[in-house]
Coordinates of C-alpha atoms and ligand atoms in Angstrom, one line a residue:
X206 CA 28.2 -18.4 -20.3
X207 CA 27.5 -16.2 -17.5
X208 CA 27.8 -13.0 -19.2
X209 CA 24.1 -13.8 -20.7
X210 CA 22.9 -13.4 -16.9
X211 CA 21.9 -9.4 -17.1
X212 CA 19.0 -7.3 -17.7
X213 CA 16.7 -10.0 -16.2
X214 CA 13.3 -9.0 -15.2
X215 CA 12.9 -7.9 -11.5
X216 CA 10.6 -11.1 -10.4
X217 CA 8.4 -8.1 -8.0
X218 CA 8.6 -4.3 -8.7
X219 CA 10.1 -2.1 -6.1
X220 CA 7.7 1.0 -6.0
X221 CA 8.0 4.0 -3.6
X222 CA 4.8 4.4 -1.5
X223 CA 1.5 5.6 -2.8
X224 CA -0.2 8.4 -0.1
X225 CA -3.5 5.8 0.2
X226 CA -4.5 2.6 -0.8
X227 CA -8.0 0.3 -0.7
X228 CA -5.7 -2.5 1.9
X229 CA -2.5 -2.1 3.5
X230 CA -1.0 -5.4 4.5
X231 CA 1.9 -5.2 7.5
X232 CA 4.5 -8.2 6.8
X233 CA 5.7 -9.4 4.3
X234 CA 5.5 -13.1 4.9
X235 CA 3.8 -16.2 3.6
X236 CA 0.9 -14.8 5.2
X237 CA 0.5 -11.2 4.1
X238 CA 1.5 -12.1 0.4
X239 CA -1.4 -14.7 -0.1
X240 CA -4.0 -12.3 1.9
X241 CA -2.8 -9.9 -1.1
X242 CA -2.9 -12.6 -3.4
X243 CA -6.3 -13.9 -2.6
X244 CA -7.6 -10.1 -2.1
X245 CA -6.8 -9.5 -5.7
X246 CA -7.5 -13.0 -7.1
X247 CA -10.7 -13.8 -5.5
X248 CA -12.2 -10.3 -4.6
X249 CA -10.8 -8.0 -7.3
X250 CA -9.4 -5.8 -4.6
X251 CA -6.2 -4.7 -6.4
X252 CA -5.2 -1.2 -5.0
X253 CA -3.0 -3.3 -1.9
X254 CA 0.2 -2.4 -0.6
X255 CA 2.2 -5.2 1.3
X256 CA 4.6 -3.5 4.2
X257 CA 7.6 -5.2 5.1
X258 CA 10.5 -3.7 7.4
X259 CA 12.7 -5.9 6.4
X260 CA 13.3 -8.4 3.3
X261 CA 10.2 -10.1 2.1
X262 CA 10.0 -13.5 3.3
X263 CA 12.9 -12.7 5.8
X264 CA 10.9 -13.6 9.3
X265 CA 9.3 -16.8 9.6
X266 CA 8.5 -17.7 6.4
X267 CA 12.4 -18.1 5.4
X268 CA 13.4 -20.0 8.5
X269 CA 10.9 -22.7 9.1
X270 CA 11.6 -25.9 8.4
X271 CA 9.2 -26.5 5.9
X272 CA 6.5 -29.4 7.3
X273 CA 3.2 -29.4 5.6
X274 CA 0.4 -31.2 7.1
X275 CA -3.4 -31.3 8.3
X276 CA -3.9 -33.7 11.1
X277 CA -5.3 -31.7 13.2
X278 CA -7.7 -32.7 16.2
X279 CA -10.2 -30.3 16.1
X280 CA -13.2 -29.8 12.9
X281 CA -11.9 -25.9 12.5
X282 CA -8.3 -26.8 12.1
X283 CA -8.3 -29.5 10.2
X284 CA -10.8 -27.2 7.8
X285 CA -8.2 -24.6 7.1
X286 CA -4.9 -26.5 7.4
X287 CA -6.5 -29.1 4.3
X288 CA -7.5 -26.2 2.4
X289 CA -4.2 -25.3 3.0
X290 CA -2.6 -28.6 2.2
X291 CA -5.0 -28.8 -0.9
X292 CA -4.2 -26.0 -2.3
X293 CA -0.5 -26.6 -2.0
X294 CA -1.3 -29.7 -4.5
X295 CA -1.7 -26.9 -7.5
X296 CA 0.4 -23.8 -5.7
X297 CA 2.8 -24.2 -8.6
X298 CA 0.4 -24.3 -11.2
X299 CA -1.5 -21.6 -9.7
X300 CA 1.4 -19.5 -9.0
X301 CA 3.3 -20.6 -12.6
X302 CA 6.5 -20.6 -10.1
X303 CA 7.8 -23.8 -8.7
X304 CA 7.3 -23.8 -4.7
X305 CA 8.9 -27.3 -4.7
X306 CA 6.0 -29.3 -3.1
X307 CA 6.7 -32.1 -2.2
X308 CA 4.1 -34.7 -0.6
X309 CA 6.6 -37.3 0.5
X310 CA 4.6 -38.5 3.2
X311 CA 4.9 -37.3 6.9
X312 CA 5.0 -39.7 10.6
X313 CA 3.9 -38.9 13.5
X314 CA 5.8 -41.2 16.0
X315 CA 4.4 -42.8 19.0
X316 CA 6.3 -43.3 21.6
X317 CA 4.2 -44.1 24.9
X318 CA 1.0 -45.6 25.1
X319 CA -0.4 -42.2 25.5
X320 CA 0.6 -41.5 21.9
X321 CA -0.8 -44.1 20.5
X322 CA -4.4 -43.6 22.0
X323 CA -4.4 -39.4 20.9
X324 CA -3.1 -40.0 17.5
X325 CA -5.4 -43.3 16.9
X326 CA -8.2 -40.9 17.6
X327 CA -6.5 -38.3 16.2
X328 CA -7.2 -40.4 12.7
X329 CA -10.5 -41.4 13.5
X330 CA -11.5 -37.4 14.1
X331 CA -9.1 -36.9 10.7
X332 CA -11.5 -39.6 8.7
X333 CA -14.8 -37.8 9.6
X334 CA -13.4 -34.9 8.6
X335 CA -12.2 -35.8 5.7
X336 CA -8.7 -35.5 5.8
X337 CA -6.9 -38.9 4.9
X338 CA -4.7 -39.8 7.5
X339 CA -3.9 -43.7 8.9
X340 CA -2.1 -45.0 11.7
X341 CA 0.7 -47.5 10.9
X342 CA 2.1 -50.1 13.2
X343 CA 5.8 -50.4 14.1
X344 CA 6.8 -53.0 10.9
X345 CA 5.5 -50.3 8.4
X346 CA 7.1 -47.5 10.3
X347 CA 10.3 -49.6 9.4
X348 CA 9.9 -50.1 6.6
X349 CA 9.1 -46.8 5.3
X350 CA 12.1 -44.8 7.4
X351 CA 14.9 -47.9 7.5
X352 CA 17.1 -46.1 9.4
X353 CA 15.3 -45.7 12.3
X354 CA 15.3 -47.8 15.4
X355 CA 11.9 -48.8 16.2
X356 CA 13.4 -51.2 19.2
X357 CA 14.2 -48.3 21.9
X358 CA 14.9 -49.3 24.9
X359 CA 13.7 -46.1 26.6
X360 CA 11.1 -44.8 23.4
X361 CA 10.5 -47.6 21.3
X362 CA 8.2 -46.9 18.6
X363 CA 4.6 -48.6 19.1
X364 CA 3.1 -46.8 15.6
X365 CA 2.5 -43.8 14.0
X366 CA -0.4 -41.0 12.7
X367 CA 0.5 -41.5 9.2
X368 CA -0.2 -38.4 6.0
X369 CA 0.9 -40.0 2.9
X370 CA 0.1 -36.6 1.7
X371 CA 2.0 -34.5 4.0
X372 CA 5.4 -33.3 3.2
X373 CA 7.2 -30.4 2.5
X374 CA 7.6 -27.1 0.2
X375 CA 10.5 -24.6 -0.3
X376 CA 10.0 -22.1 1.7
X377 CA 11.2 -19.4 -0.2
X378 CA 10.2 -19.9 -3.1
X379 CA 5.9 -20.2 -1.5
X380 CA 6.7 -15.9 -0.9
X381 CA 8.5 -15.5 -4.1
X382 CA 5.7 -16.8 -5.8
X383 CA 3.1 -15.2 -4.3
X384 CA 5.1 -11.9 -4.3
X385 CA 5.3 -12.2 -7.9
X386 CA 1.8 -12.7 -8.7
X387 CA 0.4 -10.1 -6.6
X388 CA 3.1 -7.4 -8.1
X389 CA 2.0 -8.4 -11.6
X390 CA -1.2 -8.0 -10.4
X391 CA -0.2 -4.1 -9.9
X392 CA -0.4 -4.6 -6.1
X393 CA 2.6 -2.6 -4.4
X394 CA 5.5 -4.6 -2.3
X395 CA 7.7 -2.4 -0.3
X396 CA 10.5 -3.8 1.1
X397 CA 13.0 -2.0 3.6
X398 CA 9.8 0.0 5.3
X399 CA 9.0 -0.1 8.9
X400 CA 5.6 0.6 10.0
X401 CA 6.1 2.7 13.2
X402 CA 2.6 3.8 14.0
X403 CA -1.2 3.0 13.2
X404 CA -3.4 6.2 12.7
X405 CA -7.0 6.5 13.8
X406 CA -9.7 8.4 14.6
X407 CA -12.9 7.8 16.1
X408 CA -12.5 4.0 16.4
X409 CA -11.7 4.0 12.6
X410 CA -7.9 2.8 10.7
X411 CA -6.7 6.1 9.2
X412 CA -3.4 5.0 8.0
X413 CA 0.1 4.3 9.0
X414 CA 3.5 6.0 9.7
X415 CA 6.2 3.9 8.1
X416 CA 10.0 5.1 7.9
X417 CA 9.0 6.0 4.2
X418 CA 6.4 8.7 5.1
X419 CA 2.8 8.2 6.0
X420 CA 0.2 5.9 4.1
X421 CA -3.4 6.4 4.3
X422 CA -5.7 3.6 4.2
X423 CA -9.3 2.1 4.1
X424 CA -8.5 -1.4 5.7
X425 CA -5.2 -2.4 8.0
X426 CA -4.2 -6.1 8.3
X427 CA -1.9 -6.6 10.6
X428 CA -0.4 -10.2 9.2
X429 CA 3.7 -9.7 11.2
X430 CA 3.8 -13.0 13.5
X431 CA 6.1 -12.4 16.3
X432 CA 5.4 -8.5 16.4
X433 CA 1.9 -8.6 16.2
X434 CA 1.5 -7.7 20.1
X435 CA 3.8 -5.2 18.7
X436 CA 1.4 -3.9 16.0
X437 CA -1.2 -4.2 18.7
X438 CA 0.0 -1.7 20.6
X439 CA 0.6 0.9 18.2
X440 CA -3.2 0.3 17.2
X441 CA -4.3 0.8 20.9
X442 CA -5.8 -3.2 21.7
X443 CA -3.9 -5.8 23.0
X444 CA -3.4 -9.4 21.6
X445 CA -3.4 -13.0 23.5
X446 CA 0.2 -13.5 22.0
X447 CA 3.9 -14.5 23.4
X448 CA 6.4 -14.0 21.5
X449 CA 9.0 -16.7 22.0
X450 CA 11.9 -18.5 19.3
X451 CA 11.8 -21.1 18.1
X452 CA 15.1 -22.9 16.1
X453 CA 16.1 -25.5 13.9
X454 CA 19.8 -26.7 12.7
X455 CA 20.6 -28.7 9.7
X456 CA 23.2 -31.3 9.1
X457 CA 26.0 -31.6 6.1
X458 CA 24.5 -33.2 3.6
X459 CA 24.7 -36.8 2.4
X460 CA 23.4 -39.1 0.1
X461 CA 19.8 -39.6 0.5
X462 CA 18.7 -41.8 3.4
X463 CA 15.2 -40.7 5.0
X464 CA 12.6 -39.5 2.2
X465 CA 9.3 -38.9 4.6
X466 CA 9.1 -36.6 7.3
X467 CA 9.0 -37.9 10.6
X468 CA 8.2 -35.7 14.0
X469 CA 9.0 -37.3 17.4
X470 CA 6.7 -35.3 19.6
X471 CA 8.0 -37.1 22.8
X472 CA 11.6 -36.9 22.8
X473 CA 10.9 -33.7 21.2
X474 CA 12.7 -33.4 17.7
X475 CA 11.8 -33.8 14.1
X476 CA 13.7 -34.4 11.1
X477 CA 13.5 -34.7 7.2
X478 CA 16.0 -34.3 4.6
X479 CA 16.5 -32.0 2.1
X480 CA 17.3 -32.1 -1.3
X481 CA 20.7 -30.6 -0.9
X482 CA 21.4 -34.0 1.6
X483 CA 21.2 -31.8 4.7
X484 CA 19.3 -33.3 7.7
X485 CA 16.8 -30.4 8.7
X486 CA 16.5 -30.8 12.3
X487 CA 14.4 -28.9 14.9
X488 CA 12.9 -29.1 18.9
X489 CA 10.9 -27.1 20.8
X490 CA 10.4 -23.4 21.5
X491 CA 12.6 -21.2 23.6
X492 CA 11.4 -22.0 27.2
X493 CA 11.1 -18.0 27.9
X494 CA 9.6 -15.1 25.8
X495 CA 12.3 -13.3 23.9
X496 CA 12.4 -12.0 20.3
X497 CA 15.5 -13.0 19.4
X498 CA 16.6 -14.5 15.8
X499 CA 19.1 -16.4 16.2
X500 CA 20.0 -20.3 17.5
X501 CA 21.8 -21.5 21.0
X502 CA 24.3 -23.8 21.7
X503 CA 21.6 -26.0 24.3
X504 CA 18.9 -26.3 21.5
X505 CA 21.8 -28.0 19.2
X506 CA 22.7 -30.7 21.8
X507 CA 18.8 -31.0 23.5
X508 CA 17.5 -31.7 20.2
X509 CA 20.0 -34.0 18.6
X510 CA 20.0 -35.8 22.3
X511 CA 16.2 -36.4 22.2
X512 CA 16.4 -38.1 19.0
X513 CA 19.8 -40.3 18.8
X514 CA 17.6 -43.3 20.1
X515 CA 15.4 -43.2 17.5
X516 CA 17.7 -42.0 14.9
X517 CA 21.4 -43.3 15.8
X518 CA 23.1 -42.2 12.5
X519 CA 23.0 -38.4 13.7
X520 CA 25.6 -39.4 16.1
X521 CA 28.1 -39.0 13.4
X522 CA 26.9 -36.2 11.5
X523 CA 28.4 -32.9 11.9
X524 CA 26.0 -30.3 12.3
X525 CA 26.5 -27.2 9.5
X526 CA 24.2 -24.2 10.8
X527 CA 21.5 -23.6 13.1
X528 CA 19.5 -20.8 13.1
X529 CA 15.7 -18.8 15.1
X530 CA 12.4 -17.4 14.2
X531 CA 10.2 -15.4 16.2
X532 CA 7.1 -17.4 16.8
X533 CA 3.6 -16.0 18.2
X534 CA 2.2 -18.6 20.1
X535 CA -1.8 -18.3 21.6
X536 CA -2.6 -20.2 24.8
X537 CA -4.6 -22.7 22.7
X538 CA -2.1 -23.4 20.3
X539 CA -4.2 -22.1 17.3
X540 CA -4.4 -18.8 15.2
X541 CA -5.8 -15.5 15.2
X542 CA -8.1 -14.5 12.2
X543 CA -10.2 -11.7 13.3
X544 CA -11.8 -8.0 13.1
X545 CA -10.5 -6.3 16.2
X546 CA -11.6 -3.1 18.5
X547 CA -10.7 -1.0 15.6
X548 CA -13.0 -0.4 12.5
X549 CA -11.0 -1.6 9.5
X550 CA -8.3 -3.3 11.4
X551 CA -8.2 -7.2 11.0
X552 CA -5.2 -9.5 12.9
X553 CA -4.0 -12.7 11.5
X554 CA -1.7 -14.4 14.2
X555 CA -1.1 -16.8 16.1
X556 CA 0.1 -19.6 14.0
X557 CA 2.9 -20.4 16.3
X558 CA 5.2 -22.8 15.6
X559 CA 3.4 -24.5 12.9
X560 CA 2.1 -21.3 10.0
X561 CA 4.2 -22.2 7.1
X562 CA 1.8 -25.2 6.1
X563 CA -1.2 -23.1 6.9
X564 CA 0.4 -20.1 4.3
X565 CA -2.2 -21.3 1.1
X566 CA -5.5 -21.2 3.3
X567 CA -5.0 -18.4 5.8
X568 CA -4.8 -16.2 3.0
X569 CA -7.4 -17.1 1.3
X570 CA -9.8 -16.9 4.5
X571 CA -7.9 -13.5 5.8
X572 CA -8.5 -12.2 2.3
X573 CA -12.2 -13.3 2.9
X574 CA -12.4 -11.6 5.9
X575 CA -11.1 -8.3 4.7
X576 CA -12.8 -8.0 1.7
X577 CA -16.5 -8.2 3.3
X578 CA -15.4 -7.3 7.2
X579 CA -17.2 -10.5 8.2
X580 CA -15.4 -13.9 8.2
X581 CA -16.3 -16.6 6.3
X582 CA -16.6 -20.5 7.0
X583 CA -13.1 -21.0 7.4
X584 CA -11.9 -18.1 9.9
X585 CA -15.5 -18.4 12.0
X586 CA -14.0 -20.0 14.8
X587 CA -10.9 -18.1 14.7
X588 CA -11.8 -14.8 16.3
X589 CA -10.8 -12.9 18.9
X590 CA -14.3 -13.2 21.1
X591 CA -12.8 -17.3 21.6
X592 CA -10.7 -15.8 24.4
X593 CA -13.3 -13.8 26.1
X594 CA -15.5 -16.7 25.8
X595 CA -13.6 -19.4 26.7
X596 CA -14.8 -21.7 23.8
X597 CA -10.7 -22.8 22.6
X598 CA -9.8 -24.6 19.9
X599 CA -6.9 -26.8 21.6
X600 CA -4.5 -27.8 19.6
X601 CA -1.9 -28.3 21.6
X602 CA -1.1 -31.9 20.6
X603 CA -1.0 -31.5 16.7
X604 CA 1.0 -28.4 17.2
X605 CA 3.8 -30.9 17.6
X606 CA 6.4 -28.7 18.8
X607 CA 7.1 -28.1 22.6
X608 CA 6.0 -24.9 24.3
Ligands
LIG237 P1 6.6 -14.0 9.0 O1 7.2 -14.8 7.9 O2 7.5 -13.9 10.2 O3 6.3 -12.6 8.4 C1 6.0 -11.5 9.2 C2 6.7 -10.3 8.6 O4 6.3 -9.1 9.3 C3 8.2 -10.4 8.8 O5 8.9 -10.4 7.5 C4 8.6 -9.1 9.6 O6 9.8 -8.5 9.2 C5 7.4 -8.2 9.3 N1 7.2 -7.1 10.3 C6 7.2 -7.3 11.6 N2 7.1 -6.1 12.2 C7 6.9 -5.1 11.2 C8 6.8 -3.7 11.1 N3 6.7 -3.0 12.3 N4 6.7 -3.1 9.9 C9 6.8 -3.9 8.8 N5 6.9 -5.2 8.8 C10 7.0 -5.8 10.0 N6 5.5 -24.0 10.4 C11 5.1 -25.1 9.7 O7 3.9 -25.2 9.3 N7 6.0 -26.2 9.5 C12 7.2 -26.1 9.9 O8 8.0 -27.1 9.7 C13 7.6 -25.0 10.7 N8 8.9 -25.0 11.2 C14 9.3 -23.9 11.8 C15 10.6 -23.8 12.3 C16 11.2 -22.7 12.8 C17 12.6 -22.6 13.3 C18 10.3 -21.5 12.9 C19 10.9 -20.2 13.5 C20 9.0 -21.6 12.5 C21 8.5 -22.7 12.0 N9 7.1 -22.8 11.5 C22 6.7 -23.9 10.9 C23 6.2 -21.7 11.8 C24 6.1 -20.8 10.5 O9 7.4 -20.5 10.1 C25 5.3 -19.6 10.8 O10 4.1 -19.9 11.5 C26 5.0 -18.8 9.5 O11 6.1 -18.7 8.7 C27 4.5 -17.4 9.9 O12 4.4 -16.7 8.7 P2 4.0 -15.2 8.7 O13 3.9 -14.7 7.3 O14 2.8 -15.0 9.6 O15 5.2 -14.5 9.5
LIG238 O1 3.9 -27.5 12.6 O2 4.4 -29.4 11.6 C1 4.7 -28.4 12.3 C2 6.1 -28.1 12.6 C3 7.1 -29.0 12.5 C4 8.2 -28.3 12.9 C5 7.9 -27.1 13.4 N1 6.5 -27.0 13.2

């Protein structure tokens, strides 16, 4: 039957470099295909190349684990990361690809008193801003996620900052999509092209040197996540970023025991299963800067430690791969959406450990801000000035992930 699987269509065209466009996007990612996406669905700004050194999707976007929430503490994040998660409801439909969405419902556990006071207000803030979240007391925890031991000793589980709406996506499959659209919109993806240098003159974007040859350009955005200091540089401003990794592991699979996603922000892991059966497992951040992709041996057993209390069952499950992205983490644990020092130049960065669920709504507000220089409502607060004016948006605590 397999000799019928030939001549498909390419899903994205593979075109060799124009000499200028309208927008050049750098990366490849969730994030610089829905900019492109939004650039050409809501503004009509078409002539867009996407830049990706590598294989689109290939950074962050194809290693995360896949958690998509909003409940976020603060009014500007829980804007953008509910746009986000609302737009994920219809991404399929939207995209006419399947991105897998699936809101299974996602737990925040509490674990100390302290926990339970942030993420009760955590819901109350959530309400008022119109994100439905609940908190849950222990019985319900149990009963949602039965094999979990609510009874500790050391953490026992006093509740948790419930999203019935929260969930997960394949990850893949959210840049596939997007990809796909924005090449049948005429827009030009080119993969296997390192941008090495930012041209300008007189305070003003030029263009880029790439290892295909030099692109001119009206508008830059610079959209590469752990290289955006990187980027930076090469443009001639510097970024409030650290670069660190962050990994994951996942199990073998088996039959289907744990269908909600449940973080564990004090022992420090989180864990939801697949729909191959794996376990997908993953802690907190590297505790050093580094920009290396891959896993380590002391992430595999500090993470599965930190949550055999709570779930005992990993205590017999082999472990199949493990694996690192290179995360771009700001001081107050929230992005980067912003004009920079240099005419035409826009950054979005920043989204740390937690981008993937953001992927739908950053590129509908980065698009936004390229397409009339200003930002809209849902980038405002997201700027650059934040830093020299002290006014953070801290979001430490809903990050979720240790840094
Ligand atoms: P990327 O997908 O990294 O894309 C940037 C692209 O830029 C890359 O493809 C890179 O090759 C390219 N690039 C870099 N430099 C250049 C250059 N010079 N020229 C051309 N191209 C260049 N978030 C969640 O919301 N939920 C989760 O469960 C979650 N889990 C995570 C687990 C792990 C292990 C990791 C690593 C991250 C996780 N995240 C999660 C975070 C999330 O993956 C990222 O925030 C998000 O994917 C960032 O997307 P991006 O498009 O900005 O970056
Ligand atoms: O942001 O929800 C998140 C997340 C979970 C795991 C890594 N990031």
């Amino acid at each position: 039957a397999l000799r019928w699987h030939s001549g498909w269509e390419r899903a994205w065209k593979s075109p060799a470099p124009k000499k200028k466009y309208d927008v050049v996007i750098v990366g490849a990612g969730g994030h610089g295909l829905a900019t492109a996406y939004y650039l050409g669905k809501n503004h009509g700004i078409r002539n867009v190349a996407v830049i990706e050194k590598g294989w689109l999707g290939g950074g962050n976007t194809g290693r995360n684990t896949t958690i998509i929430r909003s409940n976020y503490l603060q009014d500007p994040s829980a804007a953008i990361y509910e746009k986000a998660r609302s737009l994920y409801e219809n991404l399929s439909q939207d995209l006419n690809y399947n991105v897998m969405f699936s809101p299974r419902g996602l737990l925040m556990l509490a674990q100390t008193h302290h926990e339970v006071r942030g993420y009760r207000r955590t819901v109350y803030a959530n309400n008022l801003q119109g994100v439905t979240t609940e908190w849950i007391e222990p019985a319900k925890v149990k009963e949602l996620v039965p094999i979990m031991n609510i009874e500790g000793p050391r953490y026992p589980v006093l509740g948790a900052l419930y999203q019935a709406r929260g969930g997960t996506a394949r990850h893949d499959a959210v840049a596939w999509g997007y990809a796909r659209a924005c090449s049948a919109m005429g827009m030009d993806i080119i993969q296997q092209c390192e941008v090495t240098g930012v041209r300008t003159l007189n305070g003003q974007v030029q263009g880029i040197d790439t290892t295909r040859g030099a692109i001119d350009c009206a508008k830059l955005a610079i959209v590469v996540a752990g290289h955006s200091s990187v980027l930076a540089e090469m443009s001639g401003f510097r970024l409030p970023i650290e670069s660190m990794a962050l990994q994951a592991l996942v199990s073998e699979p088996i039959k289907p025991c744990m269908d909600v996603v449940v973080m564990a922000n004090t022992v420090h892991g989180y864990m939801s299963q697949s729909d191959k059966g794996e376990m997908v497992i993953g802690g907190g951040t590297d505790g050093f800067n580094n920009y290396t992709q891959r896993g380590s041996w002391q992430h595999v057993e500090e993470t599965t430690r930190a949550l055999i209390e709570t779930f005992p069952m990993l205590s017999r499950l082999k472990m199949l791969r493990q694996w690192g992205g290179i995360v771009d983490m700001t001081g107050d644990r929230s992005p980067i959406l912003s004009k920079t020092s240099v005419g035409g130049i826009f950054v979005n960065c920043g989204w740390g450990t937690g981008g993937f669920k953001a992927i739908p709504g950053s590129g509908w507000a980065m698009a936004e801000l390229v397409a009339k220089g200003e930002p809209g409502p849902l980038a405002a607060e997201f700027g650059l000035d934040r830093f020299k004016e002290g006014r953070f948006i801290d979001e430490s605590v809903a990050a979720g992930v240790a840094h």
